[in-house]
Coordinates of C-alpha atoms in Angstrom, one line a residue:
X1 CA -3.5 -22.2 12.5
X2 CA -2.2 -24.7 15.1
X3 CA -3.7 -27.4 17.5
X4 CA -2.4 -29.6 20.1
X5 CA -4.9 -32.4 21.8
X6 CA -3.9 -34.4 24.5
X7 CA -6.3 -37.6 24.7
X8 CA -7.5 -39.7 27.7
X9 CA -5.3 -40.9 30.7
X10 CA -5.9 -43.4 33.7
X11 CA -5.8 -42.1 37.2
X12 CA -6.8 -43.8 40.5
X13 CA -8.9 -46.6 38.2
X14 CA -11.1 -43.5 37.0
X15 CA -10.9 -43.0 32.9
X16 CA -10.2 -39.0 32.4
X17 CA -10.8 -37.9 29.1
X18 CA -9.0 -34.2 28.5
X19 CA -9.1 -32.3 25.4
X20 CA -7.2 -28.9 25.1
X21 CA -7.1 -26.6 21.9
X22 CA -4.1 -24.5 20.8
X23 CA -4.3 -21.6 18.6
X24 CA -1.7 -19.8 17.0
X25 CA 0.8 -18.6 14.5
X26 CA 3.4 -21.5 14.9
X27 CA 4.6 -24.0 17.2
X28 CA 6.0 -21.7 19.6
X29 CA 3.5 -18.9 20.0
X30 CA 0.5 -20.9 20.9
X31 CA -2.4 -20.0 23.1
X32 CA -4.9 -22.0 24.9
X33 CA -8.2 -21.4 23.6
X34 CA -10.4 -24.2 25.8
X35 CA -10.3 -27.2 27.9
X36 CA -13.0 -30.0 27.5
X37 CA -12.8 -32.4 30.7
X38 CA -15.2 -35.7 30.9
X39 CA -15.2 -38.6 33.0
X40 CA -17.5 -41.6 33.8
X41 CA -19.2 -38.7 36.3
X42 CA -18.7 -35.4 35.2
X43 CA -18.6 -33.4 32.1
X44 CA -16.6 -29.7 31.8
X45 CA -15.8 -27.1 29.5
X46 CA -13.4 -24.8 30.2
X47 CA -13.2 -21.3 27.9
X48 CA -9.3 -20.1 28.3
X49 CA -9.3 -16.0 27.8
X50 CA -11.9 -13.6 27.2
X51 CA -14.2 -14.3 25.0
X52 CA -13.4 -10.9 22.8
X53 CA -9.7 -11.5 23.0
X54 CA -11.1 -14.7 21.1
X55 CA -13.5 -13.3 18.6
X56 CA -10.8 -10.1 17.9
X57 CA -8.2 -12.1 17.0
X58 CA -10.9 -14.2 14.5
X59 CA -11.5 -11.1 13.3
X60 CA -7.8 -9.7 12.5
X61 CA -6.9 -13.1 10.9
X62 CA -9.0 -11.7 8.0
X63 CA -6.9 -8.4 7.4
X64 CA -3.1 -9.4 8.9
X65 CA -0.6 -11.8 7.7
X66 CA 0.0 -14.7 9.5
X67 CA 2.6 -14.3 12.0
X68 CA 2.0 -10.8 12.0
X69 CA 4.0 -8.6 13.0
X70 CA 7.2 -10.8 13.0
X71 CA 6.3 -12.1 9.8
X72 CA 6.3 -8.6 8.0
X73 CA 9.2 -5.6 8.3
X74 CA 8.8 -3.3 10.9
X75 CA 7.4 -0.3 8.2
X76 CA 4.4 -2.7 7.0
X77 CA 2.1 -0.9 9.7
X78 CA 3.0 2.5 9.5
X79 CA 2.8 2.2 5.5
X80 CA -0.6 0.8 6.1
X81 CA -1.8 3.2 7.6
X82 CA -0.8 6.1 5.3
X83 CA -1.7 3.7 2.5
X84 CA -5.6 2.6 3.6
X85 CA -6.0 6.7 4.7
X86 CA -5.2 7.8 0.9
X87 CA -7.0 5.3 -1.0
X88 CA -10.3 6.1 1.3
X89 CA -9.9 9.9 0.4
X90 CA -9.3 8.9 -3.7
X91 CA -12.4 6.7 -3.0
X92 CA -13.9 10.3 -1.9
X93 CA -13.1 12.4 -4.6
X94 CA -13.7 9.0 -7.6
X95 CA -17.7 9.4 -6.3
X96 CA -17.2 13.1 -7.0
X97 CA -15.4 13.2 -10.2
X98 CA -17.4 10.5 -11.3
X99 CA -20.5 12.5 -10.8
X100 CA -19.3 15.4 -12.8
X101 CA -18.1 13.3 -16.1
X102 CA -21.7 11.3 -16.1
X103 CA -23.0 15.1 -16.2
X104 CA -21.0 15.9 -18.8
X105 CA -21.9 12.6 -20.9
X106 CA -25.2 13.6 -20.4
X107 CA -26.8 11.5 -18.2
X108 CA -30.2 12.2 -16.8
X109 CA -30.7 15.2 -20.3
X110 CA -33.2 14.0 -22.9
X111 CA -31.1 15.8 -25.4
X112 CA -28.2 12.8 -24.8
X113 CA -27.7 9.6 -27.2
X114 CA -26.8 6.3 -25.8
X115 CA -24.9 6.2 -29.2
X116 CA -23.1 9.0 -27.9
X117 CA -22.4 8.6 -24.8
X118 CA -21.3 4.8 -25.6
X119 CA -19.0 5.8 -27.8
X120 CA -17.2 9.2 -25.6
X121 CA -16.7 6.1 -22.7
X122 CA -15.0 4.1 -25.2
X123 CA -12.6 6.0 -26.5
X124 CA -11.8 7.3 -23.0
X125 CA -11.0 3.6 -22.1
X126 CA -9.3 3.2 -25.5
X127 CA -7.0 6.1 -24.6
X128 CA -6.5 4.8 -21.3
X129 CA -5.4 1.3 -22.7
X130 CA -2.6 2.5 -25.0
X131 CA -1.2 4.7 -22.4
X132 CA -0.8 1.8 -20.5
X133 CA 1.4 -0.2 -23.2
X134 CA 3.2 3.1 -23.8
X135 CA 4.0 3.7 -20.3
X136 CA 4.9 -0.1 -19.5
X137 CA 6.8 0.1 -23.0
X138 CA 9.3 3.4 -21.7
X139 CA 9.4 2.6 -17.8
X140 CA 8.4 -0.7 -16.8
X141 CA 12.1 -1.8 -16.4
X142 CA 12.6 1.3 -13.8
X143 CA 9.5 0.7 -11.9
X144 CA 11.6 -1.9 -9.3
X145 CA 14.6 0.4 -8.5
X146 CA 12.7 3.4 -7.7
X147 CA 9.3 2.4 -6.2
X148 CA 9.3 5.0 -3.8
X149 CA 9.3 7.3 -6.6
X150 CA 7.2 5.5 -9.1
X151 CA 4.2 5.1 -6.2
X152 CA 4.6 8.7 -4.9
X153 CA 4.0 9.5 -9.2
X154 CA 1.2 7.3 -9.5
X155 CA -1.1 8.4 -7.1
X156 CA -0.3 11.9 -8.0
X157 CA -0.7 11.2 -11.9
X158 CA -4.3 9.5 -10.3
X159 CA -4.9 13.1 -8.8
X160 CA -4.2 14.3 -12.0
X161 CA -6.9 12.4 -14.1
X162 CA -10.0 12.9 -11.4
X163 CA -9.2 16.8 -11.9
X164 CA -9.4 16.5 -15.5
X165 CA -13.0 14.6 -14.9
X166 CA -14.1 17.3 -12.4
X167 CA -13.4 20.0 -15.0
X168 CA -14.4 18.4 -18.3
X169 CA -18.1 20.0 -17.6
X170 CA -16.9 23.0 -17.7
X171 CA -15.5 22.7 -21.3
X172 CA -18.3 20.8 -23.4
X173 CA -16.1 21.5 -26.7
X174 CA -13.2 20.0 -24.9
X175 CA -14.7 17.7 -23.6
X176 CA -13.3 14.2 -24.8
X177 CA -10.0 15.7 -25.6
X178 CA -9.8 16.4 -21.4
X179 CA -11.5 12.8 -20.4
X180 CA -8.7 11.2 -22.4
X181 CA -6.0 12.8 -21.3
X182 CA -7.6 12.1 -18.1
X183 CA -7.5 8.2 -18.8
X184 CA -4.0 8.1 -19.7
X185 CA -3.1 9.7 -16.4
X186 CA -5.0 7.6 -15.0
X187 CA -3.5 4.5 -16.7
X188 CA 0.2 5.5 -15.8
X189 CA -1.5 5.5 -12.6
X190 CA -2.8 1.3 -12.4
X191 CA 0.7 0.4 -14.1
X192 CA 3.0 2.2 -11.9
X193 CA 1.1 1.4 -8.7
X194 CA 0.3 -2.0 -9.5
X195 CA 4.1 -3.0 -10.3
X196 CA 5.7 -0.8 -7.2
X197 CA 3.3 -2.7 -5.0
X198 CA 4.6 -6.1 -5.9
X199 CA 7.7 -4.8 -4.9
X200 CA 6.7 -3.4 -2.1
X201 CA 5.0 -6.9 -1.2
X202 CA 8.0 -8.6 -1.5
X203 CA 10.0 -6.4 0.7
X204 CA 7.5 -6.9 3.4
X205 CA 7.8 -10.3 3.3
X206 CA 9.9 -12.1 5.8
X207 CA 8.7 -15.2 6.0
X208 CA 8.3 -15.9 2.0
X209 CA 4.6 -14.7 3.0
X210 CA 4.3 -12.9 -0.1
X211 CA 1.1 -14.1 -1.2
X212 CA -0.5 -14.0 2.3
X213 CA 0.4 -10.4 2.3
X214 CA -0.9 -9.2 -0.7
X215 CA -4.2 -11.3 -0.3
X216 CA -4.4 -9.2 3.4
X217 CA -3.6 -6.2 1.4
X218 CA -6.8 -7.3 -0.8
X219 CA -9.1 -7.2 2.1
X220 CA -8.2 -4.0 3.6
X221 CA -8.9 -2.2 0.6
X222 CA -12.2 -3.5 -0.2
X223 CA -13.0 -2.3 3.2
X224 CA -11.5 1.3 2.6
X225 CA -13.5 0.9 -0.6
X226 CA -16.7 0.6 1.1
X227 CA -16.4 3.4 3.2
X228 CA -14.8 5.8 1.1
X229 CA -18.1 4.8 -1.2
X230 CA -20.1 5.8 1.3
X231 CA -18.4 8.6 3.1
X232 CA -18.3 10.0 -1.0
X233 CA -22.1 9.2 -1.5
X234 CA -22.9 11.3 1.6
X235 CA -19.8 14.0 0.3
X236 CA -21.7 13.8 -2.9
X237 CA -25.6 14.2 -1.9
X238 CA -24.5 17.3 0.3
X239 CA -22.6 19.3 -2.1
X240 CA -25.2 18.5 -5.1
X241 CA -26.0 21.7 -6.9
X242 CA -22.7 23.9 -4.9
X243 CA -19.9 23.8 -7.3
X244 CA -17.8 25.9 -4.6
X245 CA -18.3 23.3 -1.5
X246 CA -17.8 20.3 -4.6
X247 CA -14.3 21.7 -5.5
X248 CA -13.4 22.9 -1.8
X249 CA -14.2 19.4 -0.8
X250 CA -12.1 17.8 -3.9
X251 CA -9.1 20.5 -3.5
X252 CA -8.8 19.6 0.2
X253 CA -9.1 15.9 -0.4
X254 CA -6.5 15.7 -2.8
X255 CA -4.1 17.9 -0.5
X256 CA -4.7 15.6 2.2
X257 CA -4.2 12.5 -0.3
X258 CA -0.6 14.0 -1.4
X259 CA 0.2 14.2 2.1
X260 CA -0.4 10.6 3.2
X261 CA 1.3 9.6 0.0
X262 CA 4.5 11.2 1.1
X263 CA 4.0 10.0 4.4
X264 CA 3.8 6.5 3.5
X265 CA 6.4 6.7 0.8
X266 CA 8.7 8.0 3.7
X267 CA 7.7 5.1 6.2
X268 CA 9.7 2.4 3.8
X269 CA 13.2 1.7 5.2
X270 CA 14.0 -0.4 1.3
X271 CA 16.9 -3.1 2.0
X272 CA 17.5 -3.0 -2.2
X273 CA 20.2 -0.4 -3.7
X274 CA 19.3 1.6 -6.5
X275 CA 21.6 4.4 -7.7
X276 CA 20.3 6.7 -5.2
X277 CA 20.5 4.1 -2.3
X278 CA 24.2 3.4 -3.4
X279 CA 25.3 6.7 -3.8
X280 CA 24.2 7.8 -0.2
X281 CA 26.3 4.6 0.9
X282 CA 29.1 4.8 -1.1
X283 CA 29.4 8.8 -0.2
X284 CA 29.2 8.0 3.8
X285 CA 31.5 5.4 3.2
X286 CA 34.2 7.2 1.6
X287 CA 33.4 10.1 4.3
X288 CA 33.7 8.2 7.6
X289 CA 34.3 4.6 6.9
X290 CA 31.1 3.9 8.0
X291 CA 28.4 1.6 6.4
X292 CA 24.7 3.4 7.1
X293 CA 21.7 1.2 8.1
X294 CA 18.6 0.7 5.6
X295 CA 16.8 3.1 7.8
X296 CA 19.5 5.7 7.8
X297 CA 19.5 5.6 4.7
X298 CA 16.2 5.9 3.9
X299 CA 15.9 9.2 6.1
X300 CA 18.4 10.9 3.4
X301 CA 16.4 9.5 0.2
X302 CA 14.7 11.4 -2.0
X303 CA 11.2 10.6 -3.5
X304 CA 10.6 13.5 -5.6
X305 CA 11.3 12.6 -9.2
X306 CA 13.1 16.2 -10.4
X307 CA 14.8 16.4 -7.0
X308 CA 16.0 13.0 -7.5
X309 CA 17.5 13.3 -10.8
X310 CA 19.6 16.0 -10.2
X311 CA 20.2 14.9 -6.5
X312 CA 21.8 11.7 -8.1
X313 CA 23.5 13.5 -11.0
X314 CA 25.2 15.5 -8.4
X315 CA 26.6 13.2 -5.9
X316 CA 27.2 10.3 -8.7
X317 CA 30.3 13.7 -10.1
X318 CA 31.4 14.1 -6.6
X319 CA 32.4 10.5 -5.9
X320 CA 36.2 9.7 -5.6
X321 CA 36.8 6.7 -7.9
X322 CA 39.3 4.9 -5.2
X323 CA 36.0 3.8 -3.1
X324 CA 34.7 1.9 -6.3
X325 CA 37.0 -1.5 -5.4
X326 CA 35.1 -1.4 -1.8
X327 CA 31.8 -1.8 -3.1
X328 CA 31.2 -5.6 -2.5
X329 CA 32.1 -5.1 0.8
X330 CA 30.5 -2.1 1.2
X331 CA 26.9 -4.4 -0.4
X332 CA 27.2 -7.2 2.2
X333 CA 28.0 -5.3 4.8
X334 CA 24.7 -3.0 4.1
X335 CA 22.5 -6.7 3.9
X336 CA 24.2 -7.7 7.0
X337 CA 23.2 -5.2 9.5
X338 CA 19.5 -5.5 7.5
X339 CA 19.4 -8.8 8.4
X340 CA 20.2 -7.9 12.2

């Protein structure tokens, strides 16, 4: 935040005292907020703009990044957007799921043990734990280079473990064998998506606002939070008792939660190369001589992790060898035009 005061000047023997404040993002983009004039016989204040114009822009300081939106890329918003709408509808689904695994532990039946149930929740978080270090241990290298990829998996291995939560009530002999593998899903899930994100942050950043980002991030999911909680309350109290409208409502949720994941994944224009990235370059390069923007090539990536495999597999046989000894040029002529 930015002020500018100007302090008291003589005119025609009268003392004028004049006090202005400045609010804004830098230097250059500053905005007059109000205008305090007093004199030996008169006393103003002057309120520049609307008072909402005022408060709203208070109020958006609390969820944007300073500077925003030329202090984050162009696909910040957009990926928002998709982002905040998929984590309200897992919020959803979590009070839902949630719901049918304290059922199955036994809540609210006099025939249940604390003992018991203490001990099914811990080795569900046990399980979750070393699925973790395993996961970390065999991908966490990989996690940078394809984060499309890796995000896109994660919230799908997430839908993966509240469907094995729904259904654990319906196999009581099962039961912890399904809530585990349930946990580890849900585990790849908070490494995967925690370490893409970072990425993700740091891409966003343009203005080494890295920090400021992800603390903006922080505040628009803990309100997404609070309304899926309650949105899924209400979801929850209404289909209490229906096991049909509970899994319609869950089946559609997740549908609609792998579509705004895609969505999202598809809004990031990445200005990094990965193997996939390079090999769409390198392949238009040897075709036409032409270097393709981040955005261009982002509309030819691939997201899905089979498709990509063998998508990369294929193209990485088809390259001619002879456009190897352009690839430094080929590299900083890709971060030039990102950087225009």
């Amino acid at each position: 935040m930015e002020s500018i005061s100007a302090f008291p000047h003589v005119s025609n023997k009268t003392s004028l005292l004049r006090l202005e404040e400045w609010n804004g993002s830098s230097p250059t983009k500053l905005s007059k907020t109000f205008t305090i004039k007093a004199s030996s016989s008169s006393f103003s204040i002057q309120r520049s703009g609307a008072r909402f114009t005022h408060l709203w822009t208070r109020f958006l300081q609390a969820f944007v990044p300073e500077g925003f939106p030329s202090s984050v890329t162009p696909d910040y918003v957009p990926f928002q957007i998709w982002d905040l709408l998929q984590g309200l509808s897992t919020y959803i689904r979590t009070m839902l799921s949630t719901q049918a695994l304290l059922s199955a532990i036994g809540v609210g039946e006099k025939s249940a043990t604390v003992i018991g149930a203490t001990f099914q929740w811990f080795l569900r978080d046990l399980t979750g734990m070393l699925g973790g270090i395993l996961f970390t241990f065999y991908q966490g290298s990989n996690l940078d280079s394809n984060a499309k990829m890796w995000r896109l998996v994660a919230d799908l291995m997430n839908d993966l473990g509240m469907l094995m939560d729904l259904i654990s009530p319906l196999f009581p002999s099962a039961f912890v064998f399904i809530v585990c593998l349930g946990s580890i899903s849900r585990s790849f899930t908070g490494v995967a998506s925690g370490a893409t994100r970072a990425a993700l942050t740091q891409h966003f950043a343009l203005q080494d606002n890295a920090a400021d980002i992800s603390a903006k991030e922080g505040s628009q999911e803990t309100v997404a939070t609070m309304i899926g909680m309650a949105l899924g309350m209400l979801v929850a109290r209404i289909t209490i008792g229906h096991p049909l409208a509970i899994w319609f409502s869950f089946l559609s949720l997740t549908l609609f939660h792998m579509y705004a994941n895609y969505r999202a994944v598809r809004c990031l224009a990445l200005n990094s190369l990965n193997p996939e990235r390079s090999s769409i370059l390198l392949q238009h390069f040897s075709e036409t001589g032409q270097v393709l923007s981040p955005k261009q090539v982002s509309s030819q990536e691939h997201v899905l992790p089979n498709k990509l495999t063998s998508w990369i597999s294929k193209k990485a046989n088809s390259l001619d060898t002879k456009i190897w000894p352009h690839e430094r040029e080929l590299n900083n002529t890709f971060e030039c035009k990102n950087h225009v």
